[in-house]
Short mmCIF file of C-alpha atoms in Angstrom, two decimals:
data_model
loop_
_atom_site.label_atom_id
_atom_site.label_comp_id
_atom_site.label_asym_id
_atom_site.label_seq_id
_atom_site.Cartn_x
_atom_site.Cartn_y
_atom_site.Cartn_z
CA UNK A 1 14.53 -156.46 13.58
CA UNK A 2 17.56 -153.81 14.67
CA UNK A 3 20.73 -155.75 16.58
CA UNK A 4 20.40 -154.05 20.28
CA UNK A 5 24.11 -153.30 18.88
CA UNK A 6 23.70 -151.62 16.40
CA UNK A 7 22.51 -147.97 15.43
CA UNK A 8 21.51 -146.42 12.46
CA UNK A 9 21.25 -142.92 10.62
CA UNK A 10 22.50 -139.81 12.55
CA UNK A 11 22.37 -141.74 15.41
CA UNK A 12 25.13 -144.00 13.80
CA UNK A 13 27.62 -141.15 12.82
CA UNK A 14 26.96 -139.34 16.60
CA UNK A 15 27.66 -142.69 18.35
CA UNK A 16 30.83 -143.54 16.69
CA UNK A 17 31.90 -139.63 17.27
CA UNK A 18 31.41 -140.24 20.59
CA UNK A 19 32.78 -143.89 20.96
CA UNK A 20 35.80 -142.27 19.28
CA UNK A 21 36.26 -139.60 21.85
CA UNK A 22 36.43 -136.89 19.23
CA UNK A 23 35.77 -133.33 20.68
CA UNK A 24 33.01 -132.42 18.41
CA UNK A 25 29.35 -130.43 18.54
CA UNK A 26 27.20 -128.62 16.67
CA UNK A 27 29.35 -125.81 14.96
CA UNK A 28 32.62 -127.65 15.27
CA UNK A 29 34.39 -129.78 13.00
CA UNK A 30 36.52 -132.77 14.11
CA UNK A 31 39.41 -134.48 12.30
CA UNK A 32 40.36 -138.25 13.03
CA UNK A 33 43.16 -140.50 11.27
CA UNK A 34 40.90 -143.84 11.01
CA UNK A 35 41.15 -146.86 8.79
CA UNK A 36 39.18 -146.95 5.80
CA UNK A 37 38.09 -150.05 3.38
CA UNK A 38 35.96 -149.43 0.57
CA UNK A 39 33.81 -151.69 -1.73
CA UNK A 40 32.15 -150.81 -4.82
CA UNK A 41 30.10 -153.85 -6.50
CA UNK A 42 31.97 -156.65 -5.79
CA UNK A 43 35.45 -155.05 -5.48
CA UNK A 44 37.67 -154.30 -2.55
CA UNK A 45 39.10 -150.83 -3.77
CA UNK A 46 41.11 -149.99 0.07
CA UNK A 47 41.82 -152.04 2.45
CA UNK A 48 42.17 -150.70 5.85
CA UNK A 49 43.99 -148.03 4.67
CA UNK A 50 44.99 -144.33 6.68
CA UNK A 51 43.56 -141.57 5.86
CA UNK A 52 41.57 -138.60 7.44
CA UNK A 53 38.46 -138.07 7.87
CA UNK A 54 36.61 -135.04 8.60
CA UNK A 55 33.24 -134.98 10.47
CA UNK A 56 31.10 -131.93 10.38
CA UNK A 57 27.38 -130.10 10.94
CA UNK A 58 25.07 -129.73 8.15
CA UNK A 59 21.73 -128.81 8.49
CA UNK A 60 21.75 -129.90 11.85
CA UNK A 61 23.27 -133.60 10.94
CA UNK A 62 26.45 -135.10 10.83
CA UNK A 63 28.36 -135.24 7.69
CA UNK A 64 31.33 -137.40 7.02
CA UNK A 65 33.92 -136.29 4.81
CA UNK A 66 37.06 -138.20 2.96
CA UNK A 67 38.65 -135.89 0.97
CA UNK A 68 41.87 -138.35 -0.03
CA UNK A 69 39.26 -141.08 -0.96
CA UNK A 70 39.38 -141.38 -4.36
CA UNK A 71 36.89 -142.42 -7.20
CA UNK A 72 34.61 -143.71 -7.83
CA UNK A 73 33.59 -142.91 -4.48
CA UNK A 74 32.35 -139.47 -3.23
CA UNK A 75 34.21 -137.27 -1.27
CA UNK A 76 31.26 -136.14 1.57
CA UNK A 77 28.76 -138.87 3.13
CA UNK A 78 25.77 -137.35 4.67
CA UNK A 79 22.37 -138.79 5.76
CA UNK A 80 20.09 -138.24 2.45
CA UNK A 81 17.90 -140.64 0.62
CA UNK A 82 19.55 -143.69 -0.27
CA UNK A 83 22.77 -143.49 1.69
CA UNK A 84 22.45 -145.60 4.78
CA UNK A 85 24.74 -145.00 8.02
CA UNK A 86 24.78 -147.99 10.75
CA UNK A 87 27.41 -148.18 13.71
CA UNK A 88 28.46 -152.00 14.95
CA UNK A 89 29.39 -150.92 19.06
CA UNK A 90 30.56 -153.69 19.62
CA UNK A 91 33.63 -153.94 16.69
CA UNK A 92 33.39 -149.93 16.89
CA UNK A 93 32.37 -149.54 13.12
CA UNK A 94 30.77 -146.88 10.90
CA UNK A 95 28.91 -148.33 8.00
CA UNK A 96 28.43 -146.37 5.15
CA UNK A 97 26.59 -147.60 2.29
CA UNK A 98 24.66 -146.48 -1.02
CA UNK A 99 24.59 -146.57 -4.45
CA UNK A 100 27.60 -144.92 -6.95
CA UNK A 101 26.33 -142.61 -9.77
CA UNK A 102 23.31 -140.73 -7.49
CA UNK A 103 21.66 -143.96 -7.21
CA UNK A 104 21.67 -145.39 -10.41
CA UNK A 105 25.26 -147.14 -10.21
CA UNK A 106 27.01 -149.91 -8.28
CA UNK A 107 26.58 -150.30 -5.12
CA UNK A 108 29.15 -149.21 -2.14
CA UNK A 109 30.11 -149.78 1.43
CA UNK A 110 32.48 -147.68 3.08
CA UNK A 111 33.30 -149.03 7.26
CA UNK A 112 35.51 -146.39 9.18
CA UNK A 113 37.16 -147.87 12.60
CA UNK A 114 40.11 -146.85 14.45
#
């Protein structure tokens, strides 16, 4: 069963875009200093850290992009098989989670908030 506060897939990344205020649409890109942590297996790798992030249109979804995250994570999140986006509204959190390696490695969680 979903939490009534919570949102998932595209639906996830447009929500926190818009909880965020962002000025953003199809065709635009948008650029946001959040805090980023970032687990892969059972390690903390950041910790609420600065950086930017980048949100932009691709194929008609959202994409999410950290280009000053560094590995073993990927630099561009977007809604494909096997990476899973959920937004918390009531902590204002993005949720971004998969598997390292195209599926085959550890797995990740990446949470974006302001």
């Amino acid at each position: 069963m979903i939490n009534k506060n919570r949102s998932a897939g595209p639906e996830a990344v447009a929500a926190f875009i818009r909880d965020m205020q962002l000025p953003f649409a199809a065709g635009q890109d948008a650029q946001a200093e959040l805090y980023v942590s970032a687990k892969a297996g059972d390690k903390w790798r950041l910790t609420r850290a600065s950086l930017a992030v980048d949100f932009r249109y691709k194929d008609g979804a959202p994409e999410v992009h950290i280009a000053s995250i560094g590995p073993p994570f990927y630099r561009a999140y977007q809604p494909l098989a096997g990476t899973h986006f959920s937004y918390d509204t009531l902590k204002a959190k993005l949720f971004i989670e998969g598997h390292l390696n195209k599926g085959r490695g550890d797995p990740y969680v990446i949470c974006l908030s302001r």
